XYZ file of C-alpha atoms in Angstrom:
565
model
C -0.053 0.044 -0.014
C 1.441 3.416 -0.997
C 1.901 6.374 1.311
C -0.801 8.219 -0.861
C -3.396 5.435 -0.415
C -2.729 5.200 3.306
C -2.980 8.883 4.039
C -5.752 9.553 1.581
C -7.854 6.974 3.177
C -7.437 8.528 6.669
C -8.052 12.091 5.205
C -11.427 10.995 3.721
C -12.639 9.293 6.849
C -15.319 11.335 8.795
C -13.997 12.825 11.923
C -15.684 13.574 15.141
C -13.245 16.500 15.744
C -14.860 19.994 15.862
C -11.583 21.723 16.210
C -11.194 24.456 13.481
C -7.623 24.904 13.538
C -5.877 25.530 10.075
C -8.054 23.060 8.208
C -5.615 20.250 8.235
C -7.125 17.018 7.059
C -4.768 14.730 8.915
C -5.953 16.236 12.206
C -9.623 15.911 11.216
C -10.059 19.717 10.652
C -12.675 19.688 7.798
C -14.452 22.887 9.054
C -14.812 25.725 8.209
C -14.297 25.478 4.400
C -13.482 28.519 2.339
C -15.399 28.514 -0.878
C -12.602 26.854 -2.969
C -12.526 23.989 -0.414
C -16.365 23.722 -0.670
C -16.473 23.230 -4.546
C -13.551 20.849 -4.421
C -15.382 18.843 -1.773
C -18.429 18.588 -4.028
C -16.655 16.660 -6.772
C -13.199 16.118 -8.067
C -12.547 19.227 -10.261
C -11.003 17.074 -12.929
C -14.566 15.781 -13.754
C -15.342 19.085 -15.295
C -13.785 18.046 -18.463
C -16.904 16.044 -19.394
C -19.155 19.166 -18.994
C -16.702 21.217 -21.034
C -16.839 18.731 -23.909
C -20.493 17.645 -23.743
C -22.226 20.785 -22.564
C -20.338 24.168 -22.413
C -18.601 23.814 -25.825
C -21.982 23.253 -27.326
C -23.992 25.765 -25.464
C -21.550 28.449 -25.090
C -19.963 30.700 -22.369
C -23.353 31.803 -20.919
C -24.006 28.186 -19.918
C -21.089 27.866 -17.523
C -21.773 28.230 -13.833
C -19.494 30.102 -11.628
C -17.806 27.313 -9.725
C -16.870 25.701 -12.969
C -15.862 28.841 -14.672
C -13.786 30.440 -11.979
C -12.810 27.168 -10.087
C -12.812 23.833 -11.795
C -11.667 25.005 -15.185
C -8.311 25.701 -13.807
C -7.726 21.976 -13.347
C -7.716 21.836 -17.157
C -5.458 24.820 -17.739
C -8.185 27.422 -18.411
C -8.808 30.977 -16.670
C -11.048 33.539 -17.959
C -9.162 36.587 -19.382
C -9.549 40.196 -18.149
C -12.123 42.092 -20.045
C -10.517 44.780 -22.266
C -10.804 48.486 -21.110
C -10.786 47.802 -17.305
C -7.914 49.978 -15.831
C -5.722 48.936 -13.019
C -7.338 51.075 -10.386
C -10.527 48.870 -10.755
C -8.752 45.464 -10.291
C -9.647 45.088 -6.630
C -13.006 46.844 -6.760
C -14.923 44.922 -9.329
C -16.772 41.675 -8.758
C -15.211 38.517 -10.675
C -18.081 38.505 -13.177
C -17.356 42.180 -14.080
C -13.671 41.388 -14.836
C -14.397 38.260 -16.841
C -14.116 38.334 -20.628
C -15.742 35.695 -22.556
C -12.345 34.286 -23.604
C -9.802 32.147 -21.877
C -6.160 31.873 -21.256
C -4.953 28.269 -21.855
C -1.871 26.953 -20.407
C -0.111 24.065 -22.026
C 2.122 22.052 -19.626
C 5.602 20.805 -20.659
C 7.071 19.281 -17.635
C 10.728 19.780 -18.362
C 10.837 17.708 -21.585
C 12.008 18.977 -24.875
C 9.408 19.415 -27.588
C 9.591 17.626 -30.934
C 9.030 19.496 -34.085
C 5.533 17.963 -34.493
C 4.636 19.232 -31.037
C 5.992 22.681 -31.740
C 4.059 22.815 -35.019
C 0.990 21.732 -33.227
C 1.107 24.523 -30.608
C 1.777 27.001 -33.553
C -1.397 25.675 -35.370
C -3.485 25.898 -32.256
C -2.208 29.445 -31.565
C -3.005 30.709 -35.172
C -6.181 28.880 -35.524
C -7.819 29.367 -32.033
C -5.796 31.891 -30.196
C -5.414 34.957 -32.518
C -1.727 34.018 -32.970
C -0.788 34.458 -29.236
C 1.812 32.437 -27.454
C 3.894 33.280 -24.395
C 6.770 31.184 -22.983
C 6.216 31.465 -19.228
C 8.839 31.224 -16.426
C 7.239 27.772 -15.645
C 8.425 26.464 -18.931
C 4.890 26.340 -20.178
C 3.297 27.925 -23.244
C 0.309 30.173 -22.603
C -2.276 30.997 -25.151
C -5.013 33.611 -25.086
C -8.334 34.494 -26.883
C -9.453 30.884 -26.506
C -13.251 30.272 -26.944
C -15.022 27.555 -25.052
C -16.391 26.253 -28.209
C -12.937 25.466 -29.488
C -11.574 23.815 -26.231
C -12.376 20.209 -27.345
C -10.663 20.707 -30.793
C -7.650 22.184 -29.130
C -7.294 19.274 -26.695
C -7.640 16.924 -29.551
C -4.844 18.710 -31.582
C -2.547 18.759 -28.530
C -3.128 15.355 -27.276
C -2.527 13.766 -30.697
C 1.127 14.840 -30.346
C 1.467 13.948 -26.686
C 0.737 17.347 -25.054
C -2.027 18.265 -22.566
C -3.346 20.999 -20.298
C -4.113 18.595 -17.484
C -3.598 20.265 -14.140
C -1.682 23.181 -15.727
C -3.475 25.354 -13.100
C -5.572 24.743 -9.995
C -4.829 23.268 -6.479
C -2.757 20.492 -7.987
C 0.856 19.581 -8.871
C 1.720 22.046 -11.571
C 4.174 21.465 -14.370
C 7.504 20.114 -13.200
C 10.515 22.436 -14.003
C 13.392 20.503 -15.477
C 16.643 21.445 -17.018
C 16.181 22.376 -20.737
C 19.506 20.533 -21.380
C 18.896 17.472 -19.357
C 20.600 14.464 -20.927
C 22.918 16.440 -22.901
C 24.779 18.921 -20.774
C 28.414 18.506 -20.292
C 28.229 19.284 -16.629
C 25.478 16.762 -15.952
C 26.262 13.458 -14.152
C 22.703 12.180 -13.929
C 19.708 12.822 -16.181
C 16.633 13.308 -14.039
C 14.269 13.126 -17.026
C 13.121 9.517 -16.114
C 11.988 10.599 -12.745
C 10.044 13.611 -14.090
C 8.245 11.390 -16.635
C 7.436 8.781 -13.900
C 5.952 11.404 -11.641
C 3.907 12.612 -14.632
C 2.820 9.101 -15.447
C 1.729 8.108 -11.888
C 0.432 11.244 -10.376
C -0.691 13.967 -12.967
C -4.441 13.616 -13.294
C -4.611 11.125 -10.371
C -7.491 12.038 -8.174
C -5.390 11.021 -5.042
C -3.373 14.250 -5.481
C -5.875 16.401 -7.438
C -7.166 18.252 -4.320
C -4.290 20.066 -2.576
C -4.685 23.096 -0.398
C -3.153 25.314 -3.085
C -0.850 24.971 -6.110
C 2.189 22.711 -5.712
C 5.448 23.571 -7.751
C 8.235 21.206 -8.442
C 11.784 21.522 -9.866
C 14.084 18.537 -10.738
C 17.443 19.138 -12.363
C 21.019 18.141 -12.024
C 22.123 21.711 -12.495
C 20.967 24.672 -10.567
C 18.961 26.024 -13.566
C 15.389 25.489 -12.391
C 15.103 28.185 -9.588
C 15.045 25.463 -7.004
C 15.004 27.785 -4.010
C 11.569 29.032 -4.770
C 9.722 25.819 -5.574
C 7.522 23.848 -3.027
C 9.771 20.871 -3.621
C 13.190 20.611 -5.523
C 15.712 18.008 -6.278
C 19.143 19.314 -7.258
C 22.112 17.183 -8.339
C 24.884 16.564 -5.788
C 27.548 13.933 -5.288
C 27.460 11.945 -1.980
C 30.964 11.079 -0.662
C 29.857 7.331 -0.345
C 26.908 6.777 -2.521
C 27.834 8.877 -5.516
C 25.594 11.084 -7.687
C 22.106 11.769 -6.360
C 19.932 14.804 -5.429
C 19.658 17.244 -2.676
C 16.056 17.809 -1.448
C 14.627 21.231 -0.791
C 11.087 21.894 0.478
C 8.883 24.992 1.097
C 10.061 27.767 -1.227
C 7.737 30.213 -2.807
C 7.285 34.030 -3.523
C 3.991 35.945 -4.008
C 3.216 38.473 -1.214
C 5.189 36.519 1.387
C 8.544 35.211 0.173
C 10.299 32.131 1.609
C 13.349 30.216 0.276
C 12.983 26.460 0.328
C 14.803 24.694 3.211
C 17.127 21.784 2.797
C 15.969 18.602 4.528
C 19.619 17.299 4.634
C 18.773 14.284 2.668
C 20.359 12.574 -0.295
C 17.931 10.991 -2.732
C 19.015 8.637 -5.531
C 17.326 9.026 -8.980
C 15.111 6.004 -8.616
C 13.635 7.223 -5.287
C 12.666 10.736 -6.532
C 9.115 9.727 -7.493
C 8.427 8.189 -4.116
C 9.949 10.983 -2.084
C 8.060 13.532 -4.317
C 4.819 11.753 -3.604
C 5.537 11.930 0.140
C 6.199 15.564 0.178
C 3.067 16.201 -1.938
C 0.902 13.993 0.296
C 2.157 15.795 3.459
C 0.916 18.986 1.754
C -2.430 17.440 1.036
C -2.950 16.129 4.493
C -1.277 18.733 6.745
C -1.392 21.847 4.622
C -3.521 24.716 5.788
C -6.865 24.810 4.003
C -8.899 27.252 6.236
C -7.507 30.438 4.754
C -6.416 30.641 1.092
C -3.625 33.246 1.779
C -1.888 30.710 4.216
C -2.614 27.549 2.113
C 0.837 27.226 0.337
C 3.351 24.717 1.679
C 5.844 27.321 2.520
C 3.713 28.307 5.562
C 3.606 24.774 6.912
C 7.304 24.430 6.389
C 7.991 27.800 8.170
C 5.891 26.583 11.127
C 7.411 23.050 11.224
C 10.997 23.605 10.248
C 13.146 21.105 8.211
C 13.739 18.736 11.110
C 10.118 18.018 11.730
C 9.128 18.044 8.096
C 11.747 15.335 7.496
C 10.636 13.273 10.557
C 7.028 13.204 9.260
C 8.118 12.394 5.647
C 10.215 9.447 6.906
C 7.815 8.214 9.677
C 4.414 8.607 8.180
C 4.906 8.421 4.436
C 8.045 6.811 3.405
C 8.313 4.453 6.472
C 12.060 4.467 6.265
C 14.914 6.803 6.853
C 16.473 8.878 4.073
C 20.159 9.061 3.720
C 21.920 12.223 5.037
C 23.673 14.134 2.280
C 25.631 17.145 1.384
C 24.157 20.373 -0.031
C 24.050 20.995 -3.821
C 26.419 23.783 -4.866
C 24.528 26.887 -6.232
C 26.144 29.033 -8.961
C 27.041 32.668 -8.568
C 25.063 33.837 -11.552
C 21.807 32.600 -13.177
C 22.247 29.765 -15.839
C 19.965 30.780 -18.648
C 21.614 28.725 -21.488
C 21.597 31.690 -23.962
C 24.267 31.397 -26.710
C 26.048 28.321 -28.337
C 27.146 25.656 -25.890
C 28.840 22.268 -26.320
C 26.829 19.118 -25.618
C 28.494 16.021 -23.992
C 28.050 14.115 -27.435
C 29.940 16.578 -29.620
C 26.919 18.451 -30.791
C 25.857 21.887 -29.576
C 22.736 23.566 -28.261
C 21.643 27.122 -28.994
C 19.794 29.263 -26.470
C 17.878 32.355 -27.733
C 15.955 35.190 -26.068
C 12.434 36.137 -26.954
C 11.737 39.441 -25.477
C 10.100 38.777 -22.102
C 8.934 35.375 -23.364
C 6.457 36.895 -25.864
C 6.264 34.819 -29.002
C 3.515 34.164 -31.511
C 2.267 31.155 -33.410
C 4.329 32.493 -36.377
C 7.311 32.731 -34.281
C 6.988 29.074 -33.156
C 6.463 28.074 -36.885
C 9.428 30.028 -37.932
C 11.376 28.222 -35.073
C 10.420 24.862 -36.154
C 11.203 25.640 -39.882
C 14.652 26.991 -38.898
C 15.538 23.914 -36.647
C 14.261 21.579 -39.359
C 16.597 23.271 -41.960
C 19.714 23.009 -39.835
C 19.209 19.721 -37.983
C 18.518 19.027 -34.353
C 14.830 18.351 -33.944
C 14.229 19.223 -30.290
C 13.344 22.541 -28.571
C 13.058 23.278 -24.853
C 12.041 26.161 -22.718
C 13.801 27.617 -19.628
C 12.464 29.038 -16.326
C 13.838 32.332 -17.571
C 11.515 32.646 -20.538
C 14.132 31.483 -22.914
C 14.184 29.012 -25.794
C 16.816 26.327 -26.446
C 17.452 24.359 -29.719
C 19.113 20.943 -28.834
C 21.312 18.458 -30.778
C 22.773 20.846 -33.406
C 25.588 20.024 -35.656
C 28.456 22.567 -34.854
C 28.843 23.161 -38.465
C 25.131 24.295 -38.719
C 25.094 26.461 -35.600
C 25.915 29.946 -37.148
C 23.495 29.405 -39.991
C 20.762 28.409 -37.337
C 21.683 31.505 -35.231
C 21.124 33.675 -38.297
C 17.772 32.112 -39.194
C 16.633 32.238 -35.474
C 17.462 35.978 -35.389
C 15.335 36.576 -38.506
C 12.306 35.344 -36.669
C 12.954 37.555 -33.451
C 15.012 34.891 -31.442
C 18.568 36.223 -30.982
C 21.239 33.935 -29.582
C 23.305 37.004 -28.863
C 20.816 39.387 -27.279
C 21.491 42.637 -25.491
C 22.022 42.355 -21.614
C 18.550 43.996 -21.396
C 16.656 41.705 -23.437
C 18.514 38.664 -21.868
C 17.918 39.806 -18.356
C 14.327 41.076 -18.439
C 11.355 38.969 -17.243
C 7.605 39.964 -17.309
C 4.310 38.287 -16.255
C 1.201 38.409 -18.316
C 0.046 41.837 -16.978
C -3.144 43.756 -17.281
C -3.490 42.859 -20.991
C -5.080 39.501 -20.024
C -4.766 38.975 -16.285
C -7.565 39.813 -13.865
C -5.252 40.243 -10.925
C -2.912 42.842 -12.726
C -2.799 46.580 -12.010
C -0.376 47.649 -14.744
C 0.821 46.598 -18.115
C 3.966 44.521 -18.141
C 4.635 42.691 -21.491
C 4.419 45.783 -23.667
C 6.019 48.063 -21.095
C 8.974 45.579 -20.572
C 9.331 45.401 -24.382
C 9.631 49.095 -24.668
C 11.857 49.300 -21.679
C 14.298 46.834 -23.365
C 14.459 48.901 -26.539
C 14.917 52.159 -24.479
C 17.835 50.615 -22.448
C 19.514 49.082 -25.466
C 19.704 52.662 -26.853
C 20.389 54.556 -23.570
C 22.888 52.309 -22.030
C 24.738 51.020 -25.083
C 27.863 52.738 -23.781
C 27.877 50.953 -20.509
C 26.569 47.527 -21.523
C 30.059 46.183 -22.258
C 31.173 47.056 -18.713
C 28.396 45.088 -17.004
C 30.021 41.659 -16.940
C 26.623 39.927 -16.439
C 23.202 41.261 -17.258
C 21.316 43.310 -14.619
C 18.015 41.337 -14.226
C 14.766 43.306 -14.480
C 11.439 41.778 -13.488
C 8.128 43.505 -14.214
C 5.087 42.130 -12.284
C 1.509 43.344 -12.748
C 0.461 42.845 -9.240
C 1.973 41.730 -5.790
C 1.895 37.940 -6.666
C 5.400 37.958 -8.117
C 4.926 35.546 -11.088
C 7.974 37.410 -12.550
C 10.020 36.925 -9.339
C 10.299 40.624 -8.269
C 11.878 39.798 -4.925
C 14.728 37.758 -6.434
C 15.625 40.108 -9.315
C 18.399 42.894 -9.446
C 15.573 45.257 -10.185
C 12.096 44.030 -9.382
C 9.173 46.209 -10.198
C 5.822 45.479 -8.499
C 2.909 47.084 -10.329
C 0.557 49.431 -8.424
C -1.234 52.740 -8.828
C 1.151 55.620 -7.616
C 0.979 59.395 -7.543
C 2.900 61.420 -10.169
C 4.626 64.787 -9.578
C 1.202 66.563 -10.066
C -0.656 64.299 -7.629
C -2.379 62.201 -10.261
C -3.040 58.484 -9.843
C -1.156 56.685 -12.578
C 0.332 53.322 -13.269
C 3.673 52.665 -11.572
C 5.939 50.442 -9.514
C 7.200 49.780 -6.104
C 10.919 48.957 -6.531
C 12.814 46.073 -5.023
C 16.527 46.179 -5.556
C 19.330 43.613 -5.193
C 17.484 40.321 -4.980
C 19.178 37.250 -6.294
C 19.059 33.422 -6.517
C 21.936 31.022 -6.332
C 25.071 31.110 -4.043
C 24.122 34.376 -2.490
C 20.322 34.077 -2.590
C 18.550 36.935 -0.937
C 15.419 39.147 -1.332
C 15.714 42.566 -2.732
C 15.521 45.658 -0.531
C 12.736 48.242 -0.717
C 13.425 51.954 -0.418
C 11.033 53.432 2.021
C 8.311 55.514 0.239
C 10.023 55.183 -3.152
C 7.840 54.613 -6.148
C 8.393 55.004 -9.871
C 5.726 55.960 -12.329
C 5.418 53.963 -15.682
C 6.417 56.972 -17.604
C 9.620 57.591 -15.351
C 10.743 53.907 -15.609
C 13.403 54.157 -18.375
C 14.948 57.284 -16.626
C 15.111 55.468 -13.251
C 16.710 52.261 -14.538
C 19.233 54.196 -16.513
C 20.092 56.411 -13.515
C 20.578 53.542 -11.249
C 22.572 51.312 -13.613
C 24.942 54.238 -14.418
C 25.577 54.777 -10.777
C 26.344 51.174 -10.314
C 28.851 51.030 -13.122
C 30.454 54.158 -11.939
C 30.626 53.269 -8.155
C 31.090 49.490 -8.066
C 34.319 48.094 -6.423
C 36.236 45.423 -8.518
C 33.839 42.733 -9.827
C 31.102 43.684 -7.363
C 27.725 42.564 -8.716
C 24.660 44.709 -8.896
C 23.104 42.962 -5.943
C 26.199 43.370 -3.861
C 26.428 46.997 -4.720
C 22.886 47.654 -3.639
C 23.568 46.181 -0.135
C 26.616 48.456 0.280
C 25.174 51.886 -0.859
C 22.662 54.153 0.894
C 19.033 54.756 -0.142
C 19.939 58.082 -1.956
C 22.013 56.129 -4.507
C 19.116 53.754 -5.208
C 16.436 56.445 -5.703
């Protein structure tokens, strides 16, 4: 009997307990339920697919009840879009039905694997036929489409599933898409390819009702290299060599950003490749059974981990779920700078891979088609996405690399981008997102162009790109707390006292060897119109004042507030 079955049976048994607590199933705390917990208790949200195919796709948007529309649809990768024309000042004041457009965002999950050319072409076809040509590479390695009509969803599913892709549990209170290294299996620095573990987790558990009702979303990263932002996932496995047992994986639990940022904590355990699925299941099941379900804003695993600590979490994992002890192990070594895989790099088999940078992940169906055509012309045949909104072409003949680079640049995918294009991330923003307060994609694209012109003279002196993250709201999908310059969208006052779109600034955040959250300057806000001036001013001060090879993040911790304003 698996750990999931044992704990799930216990969690589903009626309890006489009347203690409210945090809503932890394992302690019999079934009441009070927030509305999300109530509709999940009525039926497994995965069951909504039948109604989408048999009822809503035939009868149209008006036939969809609220709990399906704004709740269960997420289990199949669907969110309603923001209705056009609603400004950011109204985001928190309108009712959900007032924000809803009659179109959907659809998220296609990738789970760390590289896409084949037929898969890439299928996404391009769906984008052009059903999504008005939209397609964004997200920082969760997914592809996100927009303008999807409910009437077209069954046809989209059919087209995607025919090539082995799906939208199953791409959103919702479930195990979301698993981050994996885009160069797994081919990287020269990789000792163990964790792809078999990712595929086994996907086979066993994605779409499995035993894990389809978690307190909130559950994010996973599994990679030999430190290239999947492991510090900020609910569970991460990162490659490390044990002095006695050899190559395996370090286990980190409880990371996440949003409005309350937490770095994942090491459990001090070494996990061999073949045990990753079982250990992953145990961590996920602890979240299901002990996670806080009473309040949505405390329902992420990071809050349970913060309360329990690594020692207690490991003890529960070993004693109640794995029924055995884990092997103590060393910490994985984090890099000093992000690994984005941009450029031409050697593979372990003598071929090369080519990493390119779409501007803030924004591509179109035509871009993906052009990408597929270029890859087909120059060999290879596989394409992967990165957690930094980049695209990587794998298995390229070195003799074809420069010709491929030229063809990719022609479709807007440079392998030698500017530092600003390479280092800037942006979330979906007010264009489509109902939570957003400001524009992000278009403003970030314009900012990149501004900085390429304004800072052309200092770019060669940077050493490594200064990362910039634009987020449309406080939820930090673009990781504002861990960026050199993190910009949180909000309504601010301009010099004349008018309420205008702008940003709260976070400075000096970073991931890796010196991971830390960015600092905020008290009372300092930047309007959308002032953004280019502000970034130029701060970057020029950094270049003029830095000491030796001091990074931007290190510089921000040394200087006073005036230098950063």
